[in-house]
Amino acid sequence: MSRPAGNPPYAVELGAAKKAVSLAARLCQTVQQEIVQSDIQSKADKTPVTVADYGSQVLVSLVLNMEVTSGSFSMVAEEDSEDLRKDGADEILERITDLVNKTLAEDGSYNILLSKEAILSALDTGKSEGGPSGRHWVLDPIDGTKGFVRGGQYAIALALLDEGKVVLGVLGCPNLPLTSISNLSDSSSRDKTGALFSAAIGCGAEEQSLDGSPPQKISVCTIDNPVNASFFESYEGAHTMRDFTGSVAEKLGVQAPPIRIDSQAKYGAVARGDGAIYWRFPDEGYRETIWDHAAGSIVVTEAGGVVKDASGNDLDFSKGRFLDRDTGIIATNKQLMPSVLKSVQEAIKEKKQASSPL
């Protein structure tokens, strides 16, 4: 793809991604403020899926299609129209259509009015399988749905894969304070919230407010002694084996209690230095999807950090919709990663020994 001389690589795509995520965040904020029971559906896996989940995906798909006009469009995303095409879904589809059109009208950038069929079609642009060749957008329209429903942290997470590698990522975190969350109990409810993180390969990572303050460069913390480190982990117990992470923290000598929040907002918090480590060790058999980590991982690596699986390998986003990884995922700075990996591998070995029959 040709680009204007002097522009960094993926500048057009990054601009479009930031616009798409900001618009989707606006819709999500509207819904979270007025959640009513009928806005929550149950998917087969019992994850609550909201009107905002669908609306967010529609807006992202729409903005990317309008702003990035070269090449064919491919997106790997969490939602599709199947449930909304079933009998009895008309009311929820109408609510999504109204919300999307209202958000577009308030923004004013695009003079369009979407029909219900256009909403369904936009949702189905996310059915790509990804893979090692070509370009694929990767979207989680609301990462941390349970946090969203609970009024906690969530993120709109968008990344671009090019030939199997993540080349840009944007995280919209509407409820994340713009000041550090290193000590959540000290965080005033008056703190301004709404953070937008962005990163493009080779260009560093930035943070700005969702309402459009100038972006500031961010970097991971420089702590090199695990005793002084704090760590993030999932709010949902099913996403991390807490006995296991407790054992790892003990081996490292970490003194601080875990900071538990939902979503890829944890990647953003690590990228700007709020804490030193984010780790995720789900129960055995849990399959990680690429949209759960693509955007967050590049925000951390471009902020000077590293993201690895439990064996110390880079995450491989080229295998389709699921991540090919070993046991868990760790994001931290370059100084701490060797000792974190060592403690994780020791804890894994002990766990296997404890569970194997004599």
GROMACS .gro file of C-alpha atoms in nm:
model
  358
    1MET     CA    1   0.000   0.000   0.000
    2SER     CA    2   0.141   0.341  -0.093
    3ARG     CA    3   0.140   0.616   0.167
    4PRO     CA    4   0.231   0.985   0.168
    5ALA     CA    5   0.604   1.049   0.202
    6GLY     CA    6   0.713   1.111   0.558
    7ASN     CA    7   0.414   0.939   0.717
    8PRO     CA    8   0.498   0.656   0.956
    9PRO     CA    9   0.386   0.308   0.851
   10TYR     CA   10   0.019   0.234   0.920
   11ALA     CA   11  -0.056   0.604   0.993
   12VAL     CA   12  -0.386   0.595   0.802
   13GLU     CA   13  -0.490   0.268   0.967
   14LEU     CA   14  -0.393   0.391   1.315
   15GLY     CA   15  -0.593   0.711   1.270
   16ALA     CA   16  -0.895   0.509   1.154
   17ALA     CA   17  -0.859   0.265   1.445
   18LYS     CA   18  -0.849   0.547   1.702
   19LYS     CA   19  -1.157   0.706   1.547
   20ALA     CA   20  -1.342   0.372   1.540
   21VAL     CA   21  -1.259   0.285   1.900
   22SER     CA   22  -1.346   0.633   2.030
   23LEU     CA   23  -1.686   0.621   1.861
   24ALA     CA   24  -1.754   0.268   1.991
   25ALA     CA   25  -1.653   0.382   2.341
   26ARG     CA   26  -1.909   0.662   2.324
   27LEU     CA   27  -2.185   0.411   2.247
   28CYS     CA   28  -2.067   0.180   2.526
   29GLN     CA   29  -2.065   0.463   2.779
   30THR     CA   30  -2.424   0.552   2.687
   31VAL     CA   31  -2.539   0.193   2.738
   32GLN     CA   32  -2.346   0.134   3.060
   33GLN     CA   33  -2.512   0.438   3.212
   34GLU     CA   34  -2.859   0.304   3.137
   35ILE     CA   35  -2.823  -0.073   3.153
   36VAL     CA   36  -3.159  -0.241   3.174
   37GLN     CA   37  -3.221  -0.612   3.202
   38SER     CA   38  -3.342  -0.652   2.844
   39ASP     CA   39  -3.004  -0.527   2.721
   40ILE     CA   40  -2.835  -0.848   2.833
   41GLN     CA   41  -2.861  -1.167   2.633
   42SER     CA   42  -2.704  -1.501   2.718
   43LYS     CA   43  -2.478  -1.668   2.468
   44ALA     CA   44  -2.429  -2.045   2.469
   45ASP     CA   45  -2.127  -2.004   2.698
   46LYS     CA   46  -2.338  -1.791   2.937
   47THR     CA   47  -2.123  -1.483   2.888
   48PRO     CA   48  -2.351  -1.183   2.905
   49VAL     CA   49  -2.358  -1.017   2.566
   50THR     CA   50  -2.493  -0.668   2.558
   51VAL     CA   51  -2.648  -0.439   2.305
   52ALA     CA   52  -2.326  -0.242   2.340
   53ASP     CA   53  -2.118  -0.543   2.234
   54TYR     CA   54  -2.302  -0.561   1.903
   55GLY     CA   55  -2.324  -0.183   1.859
   56SER     CA   56  -1.953  -0.141   1.926
   57GLN     CA   57  -1.863  -0.399   1.661
   58VAL     CA   58  -2.095  -0.238   1.405
   59LEU     CA   59  -1.939   0.107   1.458
   60VAL     CA   60  -1.582  -0.021   1.438
   61SER     CA   61  -1.655  -0.215   1.119
   62LEU     CA   62  -1.829   0.085   0.965
   63VAL     CA   63  -1.557   0.340   1.048
   64LEU     CA   64  -1.275   0.112   0.928
   65ASN     CA   65  -1.457   0.048   0.600
   66MET     CA   66  -1.513   0.422   0.547
   67GLU     CA   67  -1.164   0.537   0.648
   68VAL     CA   68  -0.939   0.263   0.507
   69THR     CA   69  -1.042   0.228   0.145
   70SER     CA   70  -0.745   0.044  -0.006
   71GLY     CA   71  -0.722  -0.336  -0.014
   72SER     CA   72  -0.986  -0.589   0.081
   73PHE     CA   73  -1.147  -0.574   0.427
   74SER     CA   74  -1.102  -0.863   0.669
   75MET     CA   75  -1.188  -0.865   1.038
   76VAL     CA   76  -1.161  -1.131   1.307
   77ALA     CA   77  -1.417  -1.037   1.572
   78GLU     CA   78  -1.611  -1.188   1.858
   79GLU     CA   79  -1.970  -1.129   1.750
   80ASP     CA   80  -2.185  -1.214   1.447
   81SER     CA   81  -2.551  -1.169   1.352
   82GLU     CA   82  -2.669  -1.527   1.416
   83ASP     CA   83  -2.851  -1.462   1.746
   84LEU     CA   84  -2.998  -1.137   1.617
   85ARG     CA   85  -3.156  -1.311   1.315
   86LYS     CA   86  -3.353  -1.548   1.540
   87ASP     CA   87  -3.721  -1.510   1.623
   88GLY     CA   88  -3.776  -1.280   1.917
   89ALA     CA   89  -3.459  -1.076   1.862
   90ASP     CA   90  -3.628  -0.791   1.675
   91GLU     CA   91  -3.659  -0.565   1.978
   92ILE     CA   92  -3.291  -0.593   2.066
   93LEU     CA   93  -3.194  -0.542   1.698
   94GLU     CA   94  -3.406  -0.227   1.689
   95ARG     CA   95  -3.234  -0.101   2.004
   96ILE     CA   96  -2.889  -0.164   1.850
   97THR     CA   97  -2.992   0.011   1.526
   98ASP     CA   98  -3.123   0.316   1.717
   99LEU     CA   99  -2.810   0.335   1.933
  100VAL     CA  100  -2.571   0.311   1.638
  101ASN     CA  101  -2.760   0.575   1.439
  102LYS     CA  102  -2.783   0.806   1.742
  103THR     CA  103  -2.408   0.774   1.805
  104LEU     CA  104  -2.331   0.847   1.438
  105ALA     CA  105  -2.564   1.148   1.434
  106GLU     CA  106  -2.412   1.296   1.751
  107ASP     CA  107  -2.060   1.251   1.614
  108GLY     CA  108  -2.147   1.414   1.282
  109SER     CA  109  -1.854   1.271   1.082
  110TYR     CA  110  -2.069   1.043   0.865
  111ASN     CA  111  -2.403   1.146   0.719
  112ILE     CA  112  -2.560   0.799   0.710
  113LEU     CA  113  -2.859   0.619   0.856
  114LEU     CA  114  -2.829   0.241   0.892
  115SER     CA  115  -3.115  -0.003   0.842
  116LYS     CA  116  -3.150  -0.318   1.052
  117GLU     CA  117  -3.019  -0.524   0.760
  118ALA     CA  118  -2.714  -0.296   0.732
  119ILE     CA  119  -2.649  -0.353   1.104
  120LEU     CA  120  -2.660  -0.731   1.056
  121SER     CA  121  -2.433  -0.712   0.751
  122ALA     CA  122  -2.182  -0.495   0.937
  123LEU     CA  123  -2.170  -0.751   1.220
  124ASP     CA  124  -2.095  -1.028   0.974
  125THR     CA  125  -1.783  -0.853   0.842
  126GLY     CA  126  -1.614  -0.997   1.153
  127LYS     CA  127  -1.623  -1.360   1.042
  128SER     CA  128  -1.269  -1.381   0.907
  129GLU     CA  129  -1.048  -1.661   1.038
  130GLY     CA  130  -0.729  -1.450   1.032
  131GLY     CA  131  -0.411  -1.646   0.969
  132PRO     CA  132  -0.051  -1.592   0.859
  133SER     CA  133  -0.107  -1.403   0.533
  134GLY     CA  134  -0.272  -1.076   0.437
  135ARG     CA  135  -0.414  -0.806   0.660
  136HIS     CA  136  -0.680  -0.871   0.924
  137TRP     CA  137  -0.833  -0.637   1.178
  138VAL     CA  138  -0.880  -0.807   1.516
  139LEU     CA  139  -1.157  -0.677   1.741
  140ASP     CA  140  -1.301  -0.742   2.082
  141PRO     CA  141  -1.596  -0.500   2.081
  142ILE     CA  142  -1.621  -0.516   2.460
  143ASP     CA  143  -1.337  -0.696   2.632
  144GLY     CA  144  -1.445  -0.759   2.990
  145THR     CA  145  -1.820  -0.791   2.932
  146LYS     CA  146  -1.877  -0.890   3.295
  147GLY     CA  147  -1.692  -0.581   3.412
  148PHE     CA  148  -1.904  -0.374   3.177
  149VAL     CA  149  -2.229  -0.516   3.313
  150ARG     CA  150  -2.100  -0.470   3.670
  151GLY     CA  151  -2.000  -0.108   3.608
  152GLY     CA  152  -1.628  -0.195   3.629
  153GLN     CA  153  -1.341  -0.190   3.380
  154TYR     CA  154  -1.381  -0.291   3.017
  155ALA     CA  155  -1.204  -0.212   2.690
  156ILE     CA  156  -1.274  -0.179   2.321
  157ALA     CA  157  -0.969  -0.359   2.180
  158LEU     CA  158  -0.870  -0.326   1.813
  159ALA     CA  159  -0.552  -0.444   1.643
  160LEU     CA  160  -0.424  -0.496   1.290
  161LEU     CA  161  -0.244  -0.812   1.182
  162ASP     CA  162  -0.018  -0.791   0.878
  163GLU     CA  163   0.131  -1.121   0.757
  164GLY     CA  164   0.061  -1.281   1.095
  165LYS     CA  165   0.220  -1.004   1.306
  166VAL     CA  166   0.040  -0.743   1.515
  167VAL     CA  167   0.141  -0.405   1.368
  168LEU     CA  168  -0.090  -0.167   1.553
  169GLY     CA  169  -0.322  -0.170   1.850
  170VAL     CA  170  -0.576   0.064   2.009
  171LEU     CA  171  -0.741   0.020   2.351
  172GLY     CA  172  -1.034   0.236   2.454
  173CYS     CA  173  -1.086   0.212   2.832
  174PRO     CA  174  -1.382   0.436   2.923
  175ASN     CA  175  -1.370   0.370   3.300
  176LEU     CA  176  -0.992   0.374   3.348
  177PRO     CA  177  -0.870   0.679   3.544
  178LEU     CA  178  -0.618   0.893   3.356
  179THR     CA  179  -0.409   0.895   3.673
  180SER     CA  180  -0.229   0.585   3.801
  181ILE     CA  181  -0.434   0.298   3.943
  182SER     CA  182  -0.134   0.155   4.129
  183ASN     CA  183  -0.339   0.187   4.447
  184LEU     CA  184  -0.705   0.148   4.363
  185SER     CA  185  -0.820   0.224   4.717
  186ASP     CA  186  -0.661   0.571   4.696
  187SER     CA  187  -0.828   0.646   4.366
  188SER     CA  188  -1.078   0.926   4.408
  189SER     CA  189  -1.415   0.884   4.244
  190ARG     CA  190  -1.357   1.236   4.112
  191ASP     CA  191  -1.057   1.123   3.905
  192LYS     CA  192  -1.109   1.187   3.536
  193THR     CA  193  -1.167   0.861   3.349
  194GLY     CA  194  -1.155   0.753   2.986
  195ALA     CA  195  -0.816   0.647   2.846
  196LEU     CA  196  -0.725   0.574   2.483
  197PHE     CA  197  -0.401   0.381   2.431
  198SER     CA  198  -0.247   0.340   2.086
  199ALA     CA  199   0.067   0.188   1.938
  200ALA     CA  200   0.210   0.119   1.594
  201ILE     CA  201   0.507  -0.104   1.530
  202GLY     CA  202   0.836   0.082   1.568
  203CYS     CA  203   0.665   0.407   1.673
  204GLY     CA  204   0.619   0.366   2.050
  205ALA     CA  205   0.298   0.377   2.254
  206GLU     CA  206   0.081   0.673   2.349
  207GLU     CA  207  -0.207   0.757   2.579
  208GLN     CA  208  -0.466   1.031   2.551
  209SER     CA  209  -0.809   1.092   2.697
  210LEU     CA  210  -1.105   0.950   2.506
  211ASP     CA  211  -1.242   1.303   2.475
  212GLY     CA  212  -0.941   1.402   2.269
  213SER     CA  213  -0.652   1.545   2.473
  214PRO     CA  214  -0.315   1.547   2.290
  215PRO     CA  215  -0.142   1.205   2.303
  216GLN     CA  216   0.150   1.156   2.543
  217LYS     CA  217   0.424   0.895   2.503
  218ILE     CA  218   0.408   0.624   2.769
  219SER     CA  219   0.656   0.366   2.893
  220VAL     CA  220   0.659   0.068   3.125
  221CYS     CA  221   0.804   0.104   3.475
  222THR     CA  222   1.176   0.056   3.535
  223ILE     CA  223   1.148  -0.155   3.854
  224ASP     CA  224   1.412  -0.430   3.848
  225ASN     CA  225   1.355  -0.588   4.190
  226PRO     CA  226   1.043  -0.807   4.215
  227VAL     CA  227   1.011  -0.719   4.585
  228ASN     CA  228   0.909  -0.367   4.475
  229ALA     CA  229   0.681  -0.486   4.195
  230SER     CA  230   0.303  -0.489   4.192
  231PHE     CA  231   0.098  -0.712   3.964
  232PHE     CA  232  -0.232  -0.707   3.782
  233GLU     CA  233  -0.453  -1.007   3.731
  234SER     CA  234  -0.806  -1.079   3.618
  235TYR     CA  235  -1.101  -0.979   3.832
  236GLU     CA  236  -1.278  -1.297   3.720
  237GLY     CA  237  -1.143  -1.598   3.908
  238ALA     CA  238  -1.199  -1.827   3.607
  239HIS     CA  239  -0.942  -1.630   3.406
  240THR     CA  240  -0.656  -1.689   3.647
  241MET     CA  241  -0.567  -1.968   3.889
  242ARG     CA  242  -0.518  -1.756   4.198
  243ASP     CA  243  -0.349  -2.027   4.405
  244PHE     CA  244  -0.095  -2.058   4.127
  245THR     CA  245  -0.032  -1.684   4.086
  246GLY     CA  246  -0.007  -1.652   4.465
  247SER     CA  247   0.267  -1.915   4.460
  248VAL     CA  248   0.452  -1.731   4.179
  249ALA     CA  249   0.427  -1.400   4.367
  250GLU     CA  250   0.566  -1.567   4.679
  251LYS     CA  251   0.862  -1.709   4.486
  252LEU     CA  252   0.935  -1.364   4.344
  253GLY     CA  253   0.908  -1.200   4.685
  254VAL     CA  254   0.634  -0.963   4.566
  255GLN     CA  255   0.502  -0.773   4.869
  256ALA     CA  256   0.211  -0.582   4.719
  257PRO     CA  257  -0.134  -0.744   4.697
  258PRO     CA  258  -0.270  -0.811   4.345
  259ILE     CA  259  -0.463  -0.539   4.163
  260ARG     CA  260  -0.762  -0.715   4.008
  261ILE     CA  261  -0.948  -0.548   3.723
  262ASP     CA  262  -1.132  -0.669   3.415
  263SER     CA  263  -1.020  -0.652   3.052
  264GLN     CA  264  -0.716  -0.545   2.853
  265ALA     CA  265  -0.720  -0.223   3.056
  266LYS     CA  266  -0.451  -0.417   3.250
  267TYR     CA  267  -0.220  -0.404   2.947
  268GLY     CA  268  -0.272  -0.027   2.926
  269ALA     CA  269  -0.201   0.013   3.297
  270VAL     CA  270   0.125  -0.185   3.268
  271ALA     CA  271   0.223   0.008   2.952
  272ARG     CA  272   0.204   0.342   3.135
  273GLY     CA  273   0.383   0.210   3.445
  274ASP     CA  274   0.096   0.180   3.695
  275GLY     CA  275   0.221  -0.166   3.789
  276ALA     CA  276   0.512  -0.388   3.689
  277ILE     CA  277   0.350  -0.717   3.587
  278TYR     CA  278   0.030  -0.851   3.432
  279TRP     CA  279  -0.011  -1.226   3.424
  280ARG     CA  280  -0.291  -1.454   3.318
  281PHE     CA  281  -0.302  -1.827   3.393
  282PRO     CA  282  -0.649  -1.961   3.309
  283ASP     CA  283  -0.771  -2.305   3.407
  284GLU     CA  284  -0.648  -2.592   3.194
  285GLY     CA  285  -0.844  -2.629   2.873
  286TYR     CA  286  -0.925  -2.257   2.840
  287ARG     CA  287  -0.853  -2.139   2.484
  288GLU     CA  288  -0.731  -1.784   2.447
  289THR     CA  289  -0.862  -1.594   2.145
  290ILE     CA  290  -0.641  -1.352   1.953
  291TRP     CA  291  -0.876  -1.058   2.020
  292ASP     CA  292  -0.817  -1.098   2.396
  293HIS     CA  293  -0.450  -1.001   2.362
  294ALA     CA  294  -0.358  -0.856   2.019
  295ALA     CA  295  -0.415  -0.486   2.093
  296GLY     CA  296  -0.293  -0.498   2.453
  297SER     CA  297   0.027  -0.683   2.373
  298ILE     CA  298   0.153  -0.430   2.115
  299VAL     CA  299   0.069  -0.139   2.347
  300VAL     CA  300   0.297  -0.298   2.610
  301THR     CA  301   0.579  -0.394   2.372
  302GLU     CA  302   0.583  -0.050   2.208
  303ALA     CA  303   0.597   0.104   2.557
  304GLY     CA  304   0.924  -0.087   2.606
  305GLY     CA  305   0.783  -0.398   2.772
  306VAL     CA  306   0.774  -0.765   2.678
  307VAL     CA  307   0.486  -1.012   2.646
  308LYS     CA  308   0.558  -1.386   2.655
  309ASP     CA  309   0.393  -1.719   2.722
  310ALA     CA  310   0.502  -1.929   3.019
  311SER     CA  311   0.785  -2.088   2.819
  312GLY     CA  312   0.926  -1.748   2.726
  313ASN     CA  313   0.798  -1.755   2.367
  314ASP     CA  314   0.645  -1.457   2.190
  315LEU     CA  315   0.268  -1.482   2.140
  316ASP     CA  316   0.180  -1.618   1.796
  317PHE     CA  317  -0.119  -1.444   1.640
  318SER     CA  318  -0.087  -1.615   1.301
  319LYS     CA  319  -0.272  -1.940   1.379
  320GLY     CA  320  -0.630  -1.821   1.322
  321ARG     CA  321  -0.886  -1.713   1.581
  322PHE     CA  322  -0.711  -1.881   1.874
  323LEU     CA  323  -0.372  -1.813   2.030
  324ASP     CA  324  -0.116  -2.085   2.010
  325ARG     CA  325   0.056  -2.046   2.346
  326ASP     CA  326   0.198  -2.241   2.636
  327THR     CA  327   0.012  -2.233   2.971
  328GLY     CA  328  -0.010  -1.861   3.049
  329ILE     CA  329   0.065  -1.505   2.942
  330ILE     CA  330   0.301  -1.259   3.111
  331ALA     CA  331   0.351  -0.888   3.038
  332THR     CA  332   0.622  -0.696   3.221
  333ASN     CA  333   0.940  -0.497   3.163
  334LYS     CA  334   1.264  -0.639   3.024
  335GLN     CA  335   1.440  -0.630   3.362
  336LEU     CA  336   1.180  -0.840   3.545
  337MET     CA  337   1.085  -1.092   3.275
  338PRO     CA  338   1.373  -1.341   3.338
  339SER     CA  339   1.294  -1.374   3.712
  340VAL     CA  340   0.918  -1.386   3.649
  341LEU     CA  341   0.961  -1.665   3.392
  342LYS     CA  342   1.191  -1.858   3.626
  343SER     CA  343   0.936  -1.840   3.912
  344VAL     CA  344   0.647  -1.931   3.680
  345GLN     CA  345   0.831  -2.235   3.545
  346GLU     CA  346   0.922  -2.350   3.898
  347ALA     CA  347   0.557  -2.315   4.005
  348ILE     CA  348   0.437  -2.509   3.699
  349LYS     CA  349   0.683  -2.789   3.777
  350GLU     CA  350   0.566  -2.806   4.140
  351LYS     CA  351   0.201  -2.806   4.033
  352LYS     CA  352   0.262  -3.097   3.795
  353GLN     CA  353   0.449  -3.292   4.062
  354ALA     CA  354   0.171  -3.234   4.314
  355SER     CA  355  -0.099  -3.352   4.074
  356SER     CA  356   0.081  -3.653   3.930
  357PRO     CA  357   0.013  -3.990   4.097
  358LEU     CA  358   0.302  -4.137   4.295
   0.00000   0.00000   0.00000
